[in-house]
MMTF fields as JSON, N, C-alpha, C and O atoms, coordinates in Angstrom:
{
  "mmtfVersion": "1.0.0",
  "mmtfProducer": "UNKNOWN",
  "numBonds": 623,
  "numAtoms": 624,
  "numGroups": 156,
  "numChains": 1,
  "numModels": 1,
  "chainsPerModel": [1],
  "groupsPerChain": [156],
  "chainIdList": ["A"],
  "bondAtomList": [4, 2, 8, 6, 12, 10, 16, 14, 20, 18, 24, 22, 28, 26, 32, 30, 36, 34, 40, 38, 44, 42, 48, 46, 52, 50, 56, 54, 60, 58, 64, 62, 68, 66, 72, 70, 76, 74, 80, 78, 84, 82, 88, 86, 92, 90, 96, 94, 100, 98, 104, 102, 108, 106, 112, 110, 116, 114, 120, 118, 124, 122, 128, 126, 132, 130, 136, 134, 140, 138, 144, 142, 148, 146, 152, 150, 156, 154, 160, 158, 164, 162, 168, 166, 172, 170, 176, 174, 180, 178, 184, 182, 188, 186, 192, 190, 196, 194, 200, 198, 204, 202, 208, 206, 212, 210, 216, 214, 220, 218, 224, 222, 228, 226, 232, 230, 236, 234, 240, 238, 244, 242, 248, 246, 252, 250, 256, 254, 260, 258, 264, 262, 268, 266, 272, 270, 276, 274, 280, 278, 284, 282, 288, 286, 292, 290, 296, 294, 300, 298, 304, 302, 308, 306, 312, 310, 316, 314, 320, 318, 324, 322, 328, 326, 332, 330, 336, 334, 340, 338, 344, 342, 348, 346, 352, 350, 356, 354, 360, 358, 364, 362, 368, 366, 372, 370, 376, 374, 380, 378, 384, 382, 388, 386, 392, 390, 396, 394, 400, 398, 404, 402, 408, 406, 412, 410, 416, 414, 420, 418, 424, 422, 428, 426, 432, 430, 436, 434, 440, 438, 444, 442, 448, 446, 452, 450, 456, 454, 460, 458, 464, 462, 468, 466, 472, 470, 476, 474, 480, 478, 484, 482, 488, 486, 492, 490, 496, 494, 500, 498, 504, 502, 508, 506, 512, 510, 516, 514, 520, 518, 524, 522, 528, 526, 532, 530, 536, 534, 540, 538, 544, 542, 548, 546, 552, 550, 556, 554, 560, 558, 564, 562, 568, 566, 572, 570, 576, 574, 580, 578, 584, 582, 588, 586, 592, 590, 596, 594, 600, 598, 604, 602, 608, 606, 612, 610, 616, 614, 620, 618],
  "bondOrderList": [1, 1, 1, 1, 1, 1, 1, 1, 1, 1, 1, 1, 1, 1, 1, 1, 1, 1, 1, 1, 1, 1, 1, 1, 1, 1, 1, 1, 1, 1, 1, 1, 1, 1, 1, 1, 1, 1, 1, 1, 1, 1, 1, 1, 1, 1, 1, 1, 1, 1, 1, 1, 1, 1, 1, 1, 1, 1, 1, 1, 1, 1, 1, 1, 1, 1, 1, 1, 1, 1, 1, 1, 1, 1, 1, 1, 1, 1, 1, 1, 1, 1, 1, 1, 1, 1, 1, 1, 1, 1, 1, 1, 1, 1, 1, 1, 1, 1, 1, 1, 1, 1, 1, 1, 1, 1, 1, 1, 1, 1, 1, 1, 1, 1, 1, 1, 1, 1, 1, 1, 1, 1, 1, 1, 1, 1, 1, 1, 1, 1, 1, 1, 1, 1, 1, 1, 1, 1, 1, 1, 1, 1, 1, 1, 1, 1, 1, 1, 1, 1, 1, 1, 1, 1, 1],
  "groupList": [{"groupName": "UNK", "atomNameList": ["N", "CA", "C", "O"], "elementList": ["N", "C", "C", "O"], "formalChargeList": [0, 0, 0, 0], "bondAtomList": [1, 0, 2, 1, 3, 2], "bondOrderList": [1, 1, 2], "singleLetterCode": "X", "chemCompType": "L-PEPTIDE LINKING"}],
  "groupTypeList": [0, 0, 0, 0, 0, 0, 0, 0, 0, 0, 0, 0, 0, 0, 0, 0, 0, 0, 0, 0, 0, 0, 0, 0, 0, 0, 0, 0, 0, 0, 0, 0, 0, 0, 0, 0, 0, 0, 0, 0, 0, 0, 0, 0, 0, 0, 0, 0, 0, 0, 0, 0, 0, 0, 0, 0, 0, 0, 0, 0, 0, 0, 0, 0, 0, 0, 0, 0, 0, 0, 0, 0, 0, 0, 0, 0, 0, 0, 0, 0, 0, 0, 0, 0, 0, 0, 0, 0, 0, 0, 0, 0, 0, 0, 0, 0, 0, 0, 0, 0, 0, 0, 0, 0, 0, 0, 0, 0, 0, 0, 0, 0, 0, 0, 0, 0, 0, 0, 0, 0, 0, 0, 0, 0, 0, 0, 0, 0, 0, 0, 0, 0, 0, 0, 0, 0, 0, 0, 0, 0, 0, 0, 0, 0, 0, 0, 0, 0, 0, 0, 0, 0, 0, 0, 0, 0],
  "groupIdList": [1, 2, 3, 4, 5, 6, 7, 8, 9, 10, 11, 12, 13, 14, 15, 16, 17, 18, 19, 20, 21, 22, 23, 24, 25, 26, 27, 28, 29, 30, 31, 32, 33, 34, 35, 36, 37, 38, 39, 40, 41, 42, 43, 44, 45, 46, 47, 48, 49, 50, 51, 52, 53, 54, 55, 56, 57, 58, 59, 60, 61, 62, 63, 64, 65, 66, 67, 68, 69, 70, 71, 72, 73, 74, 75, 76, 77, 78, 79, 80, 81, 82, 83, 84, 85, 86, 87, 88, 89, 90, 91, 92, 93, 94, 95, 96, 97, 98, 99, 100, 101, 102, 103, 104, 105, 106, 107, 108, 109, 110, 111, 112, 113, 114, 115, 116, 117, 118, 119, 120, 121, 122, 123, 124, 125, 126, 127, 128, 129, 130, 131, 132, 133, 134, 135, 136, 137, 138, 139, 140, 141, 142, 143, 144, 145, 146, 147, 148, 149, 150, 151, 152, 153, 154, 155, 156],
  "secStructList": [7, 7, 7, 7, 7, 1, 2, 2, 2, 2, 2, 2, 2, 2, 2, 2, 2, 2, 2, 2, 2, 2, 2, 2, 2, 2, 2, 2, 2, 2, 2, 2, 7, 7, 7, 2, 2, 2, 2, 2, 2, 2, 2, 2, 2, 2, 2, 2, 2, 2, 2, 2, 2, 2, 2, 2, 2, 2, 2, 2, 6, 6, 6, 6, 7, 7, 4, 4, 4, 7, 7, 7, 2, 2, 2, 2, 2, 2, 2, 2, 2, 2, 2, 2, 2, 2, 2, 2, 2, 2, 2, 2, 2, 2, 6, 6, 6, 1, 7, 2, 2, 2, 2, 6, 6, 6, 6, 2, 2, 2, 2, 2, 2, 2, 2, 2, 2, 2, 2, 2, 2, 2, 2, 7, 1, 1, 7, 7, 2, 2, 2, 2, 2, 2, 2, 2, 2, 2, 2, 2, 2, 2, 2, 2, 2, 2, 2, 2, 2, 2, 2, 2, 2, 6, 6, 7],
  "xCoordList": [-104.145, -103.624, -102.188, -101.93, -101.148, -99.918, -99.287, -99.337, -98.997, -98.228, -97.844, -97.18, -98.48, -98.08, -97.207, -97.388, -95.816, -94.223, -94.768, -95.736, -93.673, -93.3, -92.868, -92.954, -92.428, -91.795, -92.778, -92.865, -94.373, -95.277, -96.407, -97.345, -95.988, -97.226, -96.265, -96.891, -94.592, -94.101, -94.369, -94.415, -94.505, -95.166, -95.975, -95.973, -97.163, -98.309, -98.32, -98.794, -97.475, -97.762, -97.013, -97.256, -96.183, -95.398, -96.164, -96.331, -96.608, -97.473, -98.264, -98.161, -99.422, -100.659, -100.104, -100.575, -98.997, -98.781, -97.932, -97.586, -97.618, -97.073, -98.499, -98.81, -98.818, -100.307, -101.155, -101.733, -101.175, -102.318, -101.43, -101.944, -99.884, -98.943, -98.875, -98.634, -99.098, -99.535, -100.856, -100.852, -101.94, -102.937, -103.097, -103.764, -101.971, -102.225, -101.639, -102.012, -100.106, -99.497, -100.069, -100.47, -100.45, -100.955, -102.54, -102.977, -103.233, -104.318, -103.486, -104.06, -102.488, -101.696, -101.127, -101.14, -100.696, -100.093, -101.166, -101.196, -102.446, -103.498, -103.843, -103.562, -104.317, -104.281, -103.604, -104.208, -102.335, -100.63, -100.771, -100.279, -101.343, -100.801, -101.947, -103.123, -101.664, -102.454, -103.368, -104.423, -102.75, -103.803, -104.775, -104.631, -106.132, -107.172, -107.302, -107.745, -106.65, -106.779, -105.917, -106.207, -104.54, -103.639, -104.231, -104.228, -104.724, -105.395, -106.313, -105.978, -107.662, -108.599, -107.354, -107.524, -106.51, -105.423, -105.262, -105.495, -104.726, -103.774, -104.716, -104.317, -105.891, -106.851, -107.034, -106.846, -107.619, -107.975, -106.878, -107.047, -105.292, -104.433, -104.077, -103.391, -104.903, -104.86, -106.083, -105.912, -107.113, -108.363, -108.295, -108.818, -107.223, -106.884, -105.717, -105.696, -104.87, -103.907, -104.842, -104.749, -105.558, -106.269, -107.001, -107.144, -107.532, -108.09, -107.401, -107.864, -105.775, -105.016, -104.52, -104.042, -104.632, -104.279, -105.622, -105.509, -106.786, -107.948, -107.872, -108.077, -107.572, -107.788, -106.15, -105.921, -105.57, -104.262, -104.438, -104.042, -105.028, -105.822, -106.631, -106.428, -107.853, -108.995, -107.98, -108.04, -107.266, -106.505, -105.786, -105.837, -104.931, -104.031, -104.74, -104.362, -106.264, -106.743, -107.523, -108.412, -107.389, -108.204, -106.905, -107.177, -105.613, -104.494, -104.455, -104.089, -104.649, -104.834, -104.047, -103.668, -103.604, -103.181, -103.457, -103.755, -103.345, -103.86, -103.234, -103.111, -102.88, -101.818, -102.479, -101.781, -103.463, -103.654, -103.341, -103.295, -103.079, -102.638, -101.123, -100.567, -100.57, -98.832, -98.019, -98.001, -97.548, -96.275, -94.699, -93.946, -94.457, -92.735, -91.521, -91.781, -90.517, -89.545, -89.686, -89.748, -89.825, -89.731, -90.843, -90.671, -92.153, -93.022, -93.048, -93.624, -92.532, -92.084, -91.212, -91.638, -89.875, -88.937, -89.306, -88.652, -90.484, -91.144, -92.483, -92.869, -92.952, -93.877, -92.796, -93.111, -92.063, -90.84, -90.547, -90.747, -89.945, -89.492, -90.665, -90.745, -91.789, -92.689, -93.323, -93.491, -93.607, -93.497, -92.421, -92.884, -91.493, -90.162, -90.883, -90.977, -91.572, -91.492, -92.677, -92.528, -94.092, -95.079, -94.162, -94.794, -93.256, -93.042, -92.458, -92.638, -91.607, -91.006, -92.385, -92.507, -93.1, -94.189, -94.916, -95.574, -94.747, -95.252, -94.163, -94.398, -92.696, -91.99, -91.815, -92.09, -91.47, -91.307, -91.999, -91.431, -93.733, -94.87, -94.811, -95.287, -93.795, -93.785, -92.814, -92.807, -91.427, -90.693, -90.859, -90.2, -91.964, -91.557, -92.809, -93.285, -93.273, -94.918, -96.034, -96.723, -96.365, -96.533, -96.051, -96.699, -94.735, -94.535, -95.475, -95.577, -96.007, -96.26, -95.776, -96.392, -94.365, -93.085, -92.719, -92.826, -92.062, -91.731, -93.043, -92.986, -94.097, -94.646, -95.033, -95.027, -95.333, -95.212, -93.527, -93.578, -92.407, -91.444, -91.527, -90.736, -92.021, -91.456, -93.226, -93.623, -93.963, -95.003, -94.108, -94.165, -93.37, -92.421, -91.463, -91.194, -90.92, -90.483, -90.776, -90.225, -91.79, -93.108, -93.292, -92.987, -93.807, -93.989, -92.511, -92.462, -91.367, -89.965, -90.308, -90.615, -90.235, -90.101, -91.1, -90.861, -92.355, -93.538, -93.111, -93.17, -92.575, -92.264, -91.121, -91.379, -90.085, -88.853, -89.611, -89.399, -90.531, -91.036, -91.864, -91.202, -93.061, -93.367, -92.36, -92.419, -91.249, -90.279, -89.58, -89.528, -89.203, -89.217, -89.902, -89.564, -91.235, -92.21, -92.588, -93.33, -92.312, -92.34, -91.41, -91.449, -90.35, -88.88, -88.526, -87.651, -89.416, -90.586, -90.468, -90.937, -90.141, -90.086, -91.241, -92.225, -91.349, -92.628, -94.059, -95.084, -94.021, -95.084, -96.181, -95.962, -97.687, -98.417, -99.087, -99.621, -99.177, -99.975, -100.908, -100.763, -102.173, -102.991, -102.374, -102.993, -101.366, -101.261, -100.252, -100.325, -99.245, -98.082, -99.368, -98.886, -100.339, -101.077, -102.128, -102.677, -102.044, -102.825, -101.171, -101.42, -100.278, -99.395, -98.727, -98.151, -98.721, -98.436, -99.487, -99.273, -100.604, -101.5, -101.457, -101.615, -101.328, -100.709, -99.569, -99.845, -98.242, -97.053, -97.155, -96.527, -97.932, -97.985, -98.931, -98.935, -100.042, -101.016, -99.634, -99.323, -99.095, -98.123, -97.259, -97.066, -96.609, -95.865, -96.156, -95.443, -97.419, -98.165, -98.688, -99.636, -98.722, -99.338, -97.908, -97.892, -96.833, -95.234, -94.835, -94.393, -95.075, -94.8, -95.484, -95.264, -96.721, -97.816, -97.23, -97.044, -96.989, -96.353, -94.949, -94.693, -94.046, -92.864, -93.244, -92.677, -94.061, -94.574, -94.887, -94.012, -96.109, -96.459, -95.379, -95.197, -94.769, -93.56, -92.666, -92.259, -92.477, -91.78, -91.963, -91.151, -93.476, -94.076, -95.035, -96.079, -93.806, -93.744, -93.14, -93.547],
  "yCoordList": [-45.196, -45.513, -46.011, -46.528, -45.942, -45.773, -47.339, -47.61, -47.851, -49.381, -49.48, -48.703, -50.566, -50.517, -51.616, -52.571, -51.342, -51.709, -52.222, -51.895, -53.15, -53.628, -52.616, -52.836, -51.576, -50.171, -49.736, -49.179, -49.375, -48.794, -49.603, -49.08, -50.925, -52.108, -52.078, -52.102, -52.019, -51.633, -50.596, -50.674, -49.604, -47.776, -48.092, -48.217, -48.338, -48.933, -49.485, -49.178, -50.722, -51.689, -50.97, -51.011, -50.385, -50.018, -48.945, -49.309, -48.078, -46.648, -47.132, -46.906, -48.009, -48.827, -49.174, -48.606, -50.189, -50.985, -49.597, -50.141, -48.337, -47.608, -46.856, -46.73, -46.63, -46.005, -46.645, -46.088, -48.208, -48.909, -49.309, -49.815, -48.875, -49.361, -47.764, -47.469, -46.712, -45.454, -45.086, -44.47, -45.54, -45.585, -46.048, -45.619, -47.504, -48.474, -47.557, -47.298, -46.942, -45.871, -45.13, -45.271, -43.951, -42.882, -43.211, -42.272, -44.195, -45.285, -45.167, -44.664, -45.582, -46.423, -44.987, -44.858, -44.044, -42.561, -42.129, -41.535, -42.175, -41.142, -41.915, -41.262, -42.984, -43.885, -43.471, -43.446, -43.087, -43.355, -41.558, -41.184, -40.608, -39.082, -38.572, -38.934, -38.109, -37.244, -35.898, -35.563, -35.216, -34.138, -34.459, -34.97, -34.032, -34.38, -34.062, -34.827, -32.506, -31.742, -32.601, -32.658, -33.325, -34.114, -35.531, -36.039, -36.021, -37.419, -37.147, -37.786, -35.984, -36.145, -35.801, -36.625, -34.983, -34.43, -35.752, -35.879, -36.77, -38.1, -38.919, -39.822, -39.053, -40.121, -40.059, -41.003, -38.434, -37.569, -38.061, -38.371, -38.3, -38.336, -39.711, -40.051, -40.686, -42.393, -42.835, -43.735, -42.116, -42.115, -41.913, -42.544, -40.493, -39.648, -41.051, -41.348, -41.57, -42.467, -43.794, -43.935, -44.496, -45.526, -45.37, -46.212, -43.817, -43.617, -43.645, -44.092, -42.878, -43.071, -44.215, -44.34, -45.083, -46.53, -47.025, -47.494, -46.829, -47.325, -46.837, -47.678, -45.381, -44.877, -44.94, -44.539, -45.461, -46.073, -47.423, -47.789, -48.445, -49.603, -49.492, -50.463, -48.603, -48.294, -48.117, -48.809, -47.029, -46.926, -47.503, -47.41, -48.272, -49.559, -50.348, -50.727, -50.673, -51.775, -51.241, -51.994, -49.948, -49.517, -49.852, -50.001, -49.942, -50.496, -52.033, -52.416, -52.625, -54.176, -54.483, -55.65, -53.899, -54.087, -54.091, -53.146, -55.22, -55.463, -55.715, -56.773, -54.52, -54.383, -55.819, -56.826, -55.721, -56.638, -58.166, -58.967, -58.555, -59.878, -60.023, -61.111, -58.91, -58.525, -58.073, -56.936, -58.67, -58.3, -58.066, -58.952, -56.834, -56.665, -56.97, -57.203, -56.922, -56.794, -55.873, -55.831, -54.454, -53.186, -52.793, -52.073, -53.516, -52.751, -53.832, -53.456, -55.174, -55.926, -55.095, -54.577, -54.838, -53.777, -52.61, -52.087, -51.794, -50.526, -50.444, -49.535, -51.934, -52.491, -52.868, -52.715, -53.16, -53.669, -52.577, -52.587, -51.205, -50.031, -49.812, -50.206, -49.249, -48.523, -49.423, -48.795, -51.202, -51.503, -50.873, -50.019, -50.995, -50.656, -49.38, -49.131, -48.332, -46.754, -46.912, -46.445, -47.784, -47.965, -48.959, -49.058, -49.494, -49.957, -49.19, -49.184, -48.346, -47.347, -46.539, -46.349, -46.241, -45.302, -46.095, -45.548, -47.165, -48.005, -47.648, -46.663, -48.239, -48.396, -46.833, -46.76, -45.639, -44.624, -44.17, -43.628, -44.402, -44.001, -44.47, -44.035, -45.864, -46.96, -46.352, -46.409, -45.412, -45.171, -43.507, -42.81, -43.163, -41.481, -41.077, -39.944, -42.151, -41.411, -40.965, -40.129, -41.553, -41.19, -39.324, -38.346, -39.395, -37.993, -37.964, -38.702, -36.543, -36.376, -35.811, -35.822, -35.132, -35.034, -35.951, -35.914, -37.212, -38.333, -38.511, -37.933, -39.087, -39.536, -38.964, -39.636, -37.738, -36.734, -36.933, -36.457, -37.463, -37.197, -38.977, -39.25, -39.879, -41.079, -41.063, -42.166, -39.895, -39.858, -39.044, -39.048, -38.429, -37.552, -38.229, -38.111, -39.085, -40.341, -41.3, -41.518, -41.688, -42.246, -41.474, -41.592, -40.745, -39.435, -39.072, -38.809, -39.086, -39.132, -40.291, -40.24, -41.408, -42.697, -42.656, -42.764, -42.432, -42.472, -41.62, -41.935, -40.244, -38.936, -39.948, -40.087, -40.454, -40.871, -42.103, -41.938, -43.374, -43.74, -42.704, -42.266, -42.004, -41.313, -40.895, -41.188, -40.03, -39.467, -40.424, -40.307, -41.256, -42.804, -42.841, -42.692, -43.154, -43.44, -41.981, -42.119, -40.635, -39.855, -39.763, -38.971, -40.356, -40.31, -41.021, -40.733, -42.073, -42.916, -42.412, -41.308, -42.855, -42.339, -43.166, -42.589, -44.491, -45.137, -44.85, -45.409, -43.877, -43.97, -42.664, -41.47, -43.708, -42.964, -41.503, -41.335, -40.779, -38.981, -39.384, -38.962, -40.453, -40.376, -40.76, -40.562, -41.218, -42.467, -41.045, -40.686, -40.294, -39.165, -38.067, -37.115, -38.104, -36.768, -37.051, -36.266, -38.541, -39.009, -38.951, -38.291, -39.287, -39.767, -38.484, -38.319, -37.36, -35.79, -35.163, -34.009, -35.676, -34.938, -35.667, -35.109, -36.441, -37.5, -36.763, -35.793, -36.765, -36.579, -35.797, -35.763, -34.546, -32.881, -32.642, -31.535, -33.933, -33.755, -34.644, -34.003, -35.343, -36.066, -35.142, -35.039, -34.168, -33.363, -31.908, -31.318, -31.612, -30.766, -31.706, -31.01, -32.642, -32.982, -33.407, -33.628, -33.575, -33.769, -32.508, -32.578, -31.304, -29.893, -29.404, -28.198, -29.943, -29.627, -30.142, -29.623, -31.25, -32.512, -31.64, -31.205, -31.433, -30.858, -29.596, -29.485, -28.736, -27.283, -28.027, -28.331, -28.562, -29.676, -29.833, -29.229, -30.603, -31.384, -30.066, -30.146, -28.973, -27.892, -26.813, -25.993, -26.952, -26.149, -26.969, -26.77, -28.145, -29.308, -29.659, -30.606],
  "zCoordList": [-46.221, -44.907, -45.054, -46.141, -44.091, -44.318, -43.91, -42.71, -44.364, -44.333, -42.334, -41.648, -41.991, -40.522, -40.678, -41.434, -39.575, -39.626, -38.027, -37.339, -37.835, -36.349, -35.743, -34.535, -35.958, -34.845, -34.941, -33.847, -35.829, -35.496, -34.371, -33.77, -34.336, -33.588, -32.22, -31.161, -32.123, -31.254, -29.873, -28.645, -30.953, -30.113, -29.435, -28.21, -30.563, -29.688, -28.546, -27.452, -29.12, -27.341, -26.282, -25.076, -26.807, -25.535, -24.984, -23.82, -25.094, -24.83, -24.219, -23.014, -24.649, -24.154, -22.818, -21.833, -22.662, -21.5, -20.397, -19.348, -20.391, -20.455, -19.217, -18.033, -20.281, -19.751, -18.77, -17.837, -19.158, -18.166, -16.599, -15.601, -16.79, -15.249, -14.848, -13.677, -15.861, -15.129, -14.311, -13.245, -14.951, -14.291, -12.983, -12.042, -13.173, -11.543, -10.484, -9.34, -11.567, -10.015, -9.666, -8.51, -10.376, -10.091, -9.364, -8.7, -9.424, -8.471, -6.724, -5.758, -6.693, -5.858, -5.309, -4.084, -5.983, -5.044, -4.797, -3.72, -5.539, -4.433, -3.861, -2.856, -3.379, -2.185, -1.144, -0.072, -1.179, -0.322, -0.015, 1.05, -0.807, -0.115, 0.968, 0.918, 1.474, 2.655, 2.148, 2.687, 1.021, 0.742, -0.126, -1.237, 0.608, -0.009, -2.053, -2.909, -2.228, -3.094, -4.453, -5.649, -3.528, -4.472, -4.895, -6.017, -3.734, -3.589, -5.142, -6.14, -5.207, -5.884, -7.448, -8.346, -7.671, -8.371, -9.359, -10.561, -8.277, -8.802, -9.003, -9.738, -8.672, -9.298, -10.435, -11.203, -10.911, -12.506, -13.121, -14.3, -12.445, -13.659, -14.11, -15.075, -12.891, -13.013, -14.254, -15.077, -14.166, -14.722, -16.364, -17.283, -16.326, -17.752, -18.887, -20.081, -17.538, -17.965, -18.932, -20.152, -18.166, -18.479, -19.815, -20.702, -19.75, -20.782, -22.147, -23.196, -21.86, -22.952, -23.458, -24.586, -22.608, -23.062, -24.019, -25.152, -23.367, -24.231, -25.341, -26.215, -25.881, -26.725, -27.915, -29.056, -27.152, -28.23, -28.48, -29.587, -27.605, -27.824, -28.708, -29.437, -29.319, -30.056, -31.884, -32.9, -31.584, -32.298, -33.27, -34.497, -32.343, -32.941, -33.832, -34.941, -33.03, -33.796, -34.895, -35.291, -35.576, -36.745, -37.879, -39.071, -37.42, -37.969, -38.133, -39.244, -37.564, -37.455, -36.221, -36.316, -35.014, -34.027, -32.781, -32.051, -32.548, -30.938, -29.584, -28.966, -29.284, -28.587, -27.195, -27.083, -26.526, -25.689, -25.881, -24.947, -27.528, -27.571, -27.917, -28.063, -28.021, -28.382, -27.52, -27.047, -27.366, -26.248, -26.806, -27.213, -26.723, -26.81, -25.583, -24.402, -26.026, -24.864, -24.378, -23.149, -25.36, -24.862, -23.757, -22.774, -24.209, -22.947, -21.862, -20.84, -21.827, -20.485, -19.772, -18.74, -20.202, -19.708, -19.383, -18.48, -20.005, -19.381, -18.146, -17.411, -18.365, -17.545, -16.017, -14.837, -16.338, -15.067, -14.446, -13.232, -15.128, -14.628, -14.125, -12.962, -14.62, -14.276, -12.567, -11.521, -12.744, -11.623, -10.782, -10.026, -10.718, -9.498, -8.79, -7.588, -10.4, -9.668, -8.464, -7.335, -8.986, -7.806, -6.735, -5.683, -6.697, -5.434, -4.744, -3.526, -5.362, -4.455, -3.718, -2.508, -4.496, -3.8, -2.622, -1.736, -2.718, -1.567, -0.812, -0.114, -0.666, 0.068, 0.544, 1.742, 0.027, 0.23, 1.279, 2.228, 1.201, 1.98, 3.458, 4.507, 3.014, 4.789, 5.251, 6.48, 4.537, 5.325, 5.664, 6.436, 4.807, 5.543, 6.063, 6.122, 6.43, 6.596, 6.112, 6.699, 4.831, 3.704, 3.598, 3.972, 2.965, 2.714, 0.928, -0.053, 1.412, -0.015, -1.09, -2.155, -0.9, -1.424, -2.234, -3.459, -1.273, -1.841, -2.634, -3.719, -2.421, -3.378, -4.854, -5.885, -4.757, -5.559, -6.537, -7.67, -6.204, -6.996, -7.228, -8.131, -6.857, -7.655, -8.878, -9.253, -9.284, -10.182, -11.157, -12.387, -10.445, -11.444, -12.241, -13.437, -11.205, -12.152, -13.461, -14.541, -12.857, -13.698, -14.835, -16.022, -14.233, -16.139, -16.87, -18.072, -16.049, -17.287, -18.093, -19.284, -17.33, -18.018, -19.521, -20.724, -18.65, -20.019, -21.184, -22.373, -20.553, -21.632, -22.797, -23.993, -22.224, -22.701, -23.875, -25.077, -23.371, -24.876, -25.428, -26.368, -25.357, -26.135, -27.188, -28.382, -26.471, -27.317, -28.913, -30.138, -27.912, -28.805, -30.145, -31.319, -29.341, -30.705, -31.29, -32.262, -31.004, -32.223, -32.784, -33.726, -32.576, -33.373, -34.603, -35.419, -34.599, -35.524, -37.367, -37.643, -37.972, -39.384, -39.578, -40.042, -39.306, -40.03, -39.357, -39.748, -38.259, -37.849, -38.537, -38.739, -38.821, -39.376, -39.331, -38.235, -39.889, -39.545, -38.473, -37.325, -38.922, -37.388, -36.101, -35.056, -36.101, -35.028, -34.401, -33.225, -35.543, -34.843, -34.139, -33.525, -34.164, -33.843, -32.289, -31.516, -32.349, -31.188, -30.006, -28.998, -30.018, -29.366, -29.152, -28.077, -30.207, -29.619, -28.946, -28.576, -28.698, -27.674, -26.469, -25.383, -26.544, -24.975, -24.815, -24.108, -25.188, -24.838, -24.411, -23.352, -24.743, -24.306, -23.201, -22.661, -22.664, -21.362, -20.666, -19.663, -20.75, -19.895, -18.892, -17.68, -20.811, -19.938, -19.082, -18.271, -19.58, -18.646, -17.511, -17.149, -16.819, -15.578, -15.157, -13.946, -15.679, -15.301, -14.414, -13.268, -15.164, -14.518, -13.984, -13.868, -13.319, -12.311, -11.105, -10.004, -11.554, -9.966, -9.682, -8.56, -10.871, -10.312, -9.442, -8.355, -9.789, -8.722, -7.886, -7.075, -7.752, -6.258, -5.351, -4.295, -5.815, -5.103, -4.335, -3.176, -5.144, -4.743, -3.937, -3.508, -3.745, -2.522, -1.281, -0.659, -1.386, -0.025, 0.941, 1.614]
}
């Protein structure tokens, strides 16, 4: 097993906390949209989110890391952004009626942000073969449900 570094207990937390303020949005936009088909759409991808956090949580700690008792700057600061993007989806919804446009593009948001640490943490020299192979199959359902929402959004 491969020596775990503070940029690898880093990834972790940040992804984890990444994932579990994705879950709350993508909770919080199918709440807020009007189509039934998107509503059930954005729950699966609140549901899928949570899960990836559990399962980078599960993870971490076969490393000795526990992301729920560790906190970085980096995922306060990504926990902060990622709040702003669900408030916009609130605020967005009060001012356009819930458009489902708008809401649909501040999830699009949301998933840059997430894509951008992922990217991060595979950029990672210290990070381990298991840990690079769990975090490239996330990155790649991220960015396939990223370019689902972008079509969505585009035939709105």
């Amino acid at each position: 097993m491969a020596a775990i570094t503070g940029e690898t207990a880093r990834a972790y937390n940040d992804l984890v906390e990444i994932n579990k303020t994705a879950a709350k949005g993508y909770q919080e936009a199918a709440e807020e949209i009007s189509d039934a088909n998107l509503k059930s759409k954005l729950s699966q991808m609140s549901q899928q989110r949570a899960q990836f956090a559990a399962d980078l949580t599960q993870h971490a700690q076969q490393f000795g890391i526990n992301p729920a008792q560790e906190s970085t700057v980096e995922a306060t600061i990504a926990d902060a952004a990622a709040a702003v993007h669900r408030g916009w989806i609130n605020i967005k919804s009060a001012i356009t009626g819930q458009d489902d446009s708008a809401i649909l593009g501040e999830c699009e948001n949301g998933d840059s942000v997430a894509l951008q640490s992922y990217e991060t943490a595979l950029k990672s020299q210290e990070l381990p073969a298991e840990a690079r192979t769990v975090i490239q199959q996330q990155h790649g359902s991220i960015l396939s449900d990223k370019n689902w929402i972008t079509q969505q959004k585009a035939t709105r």
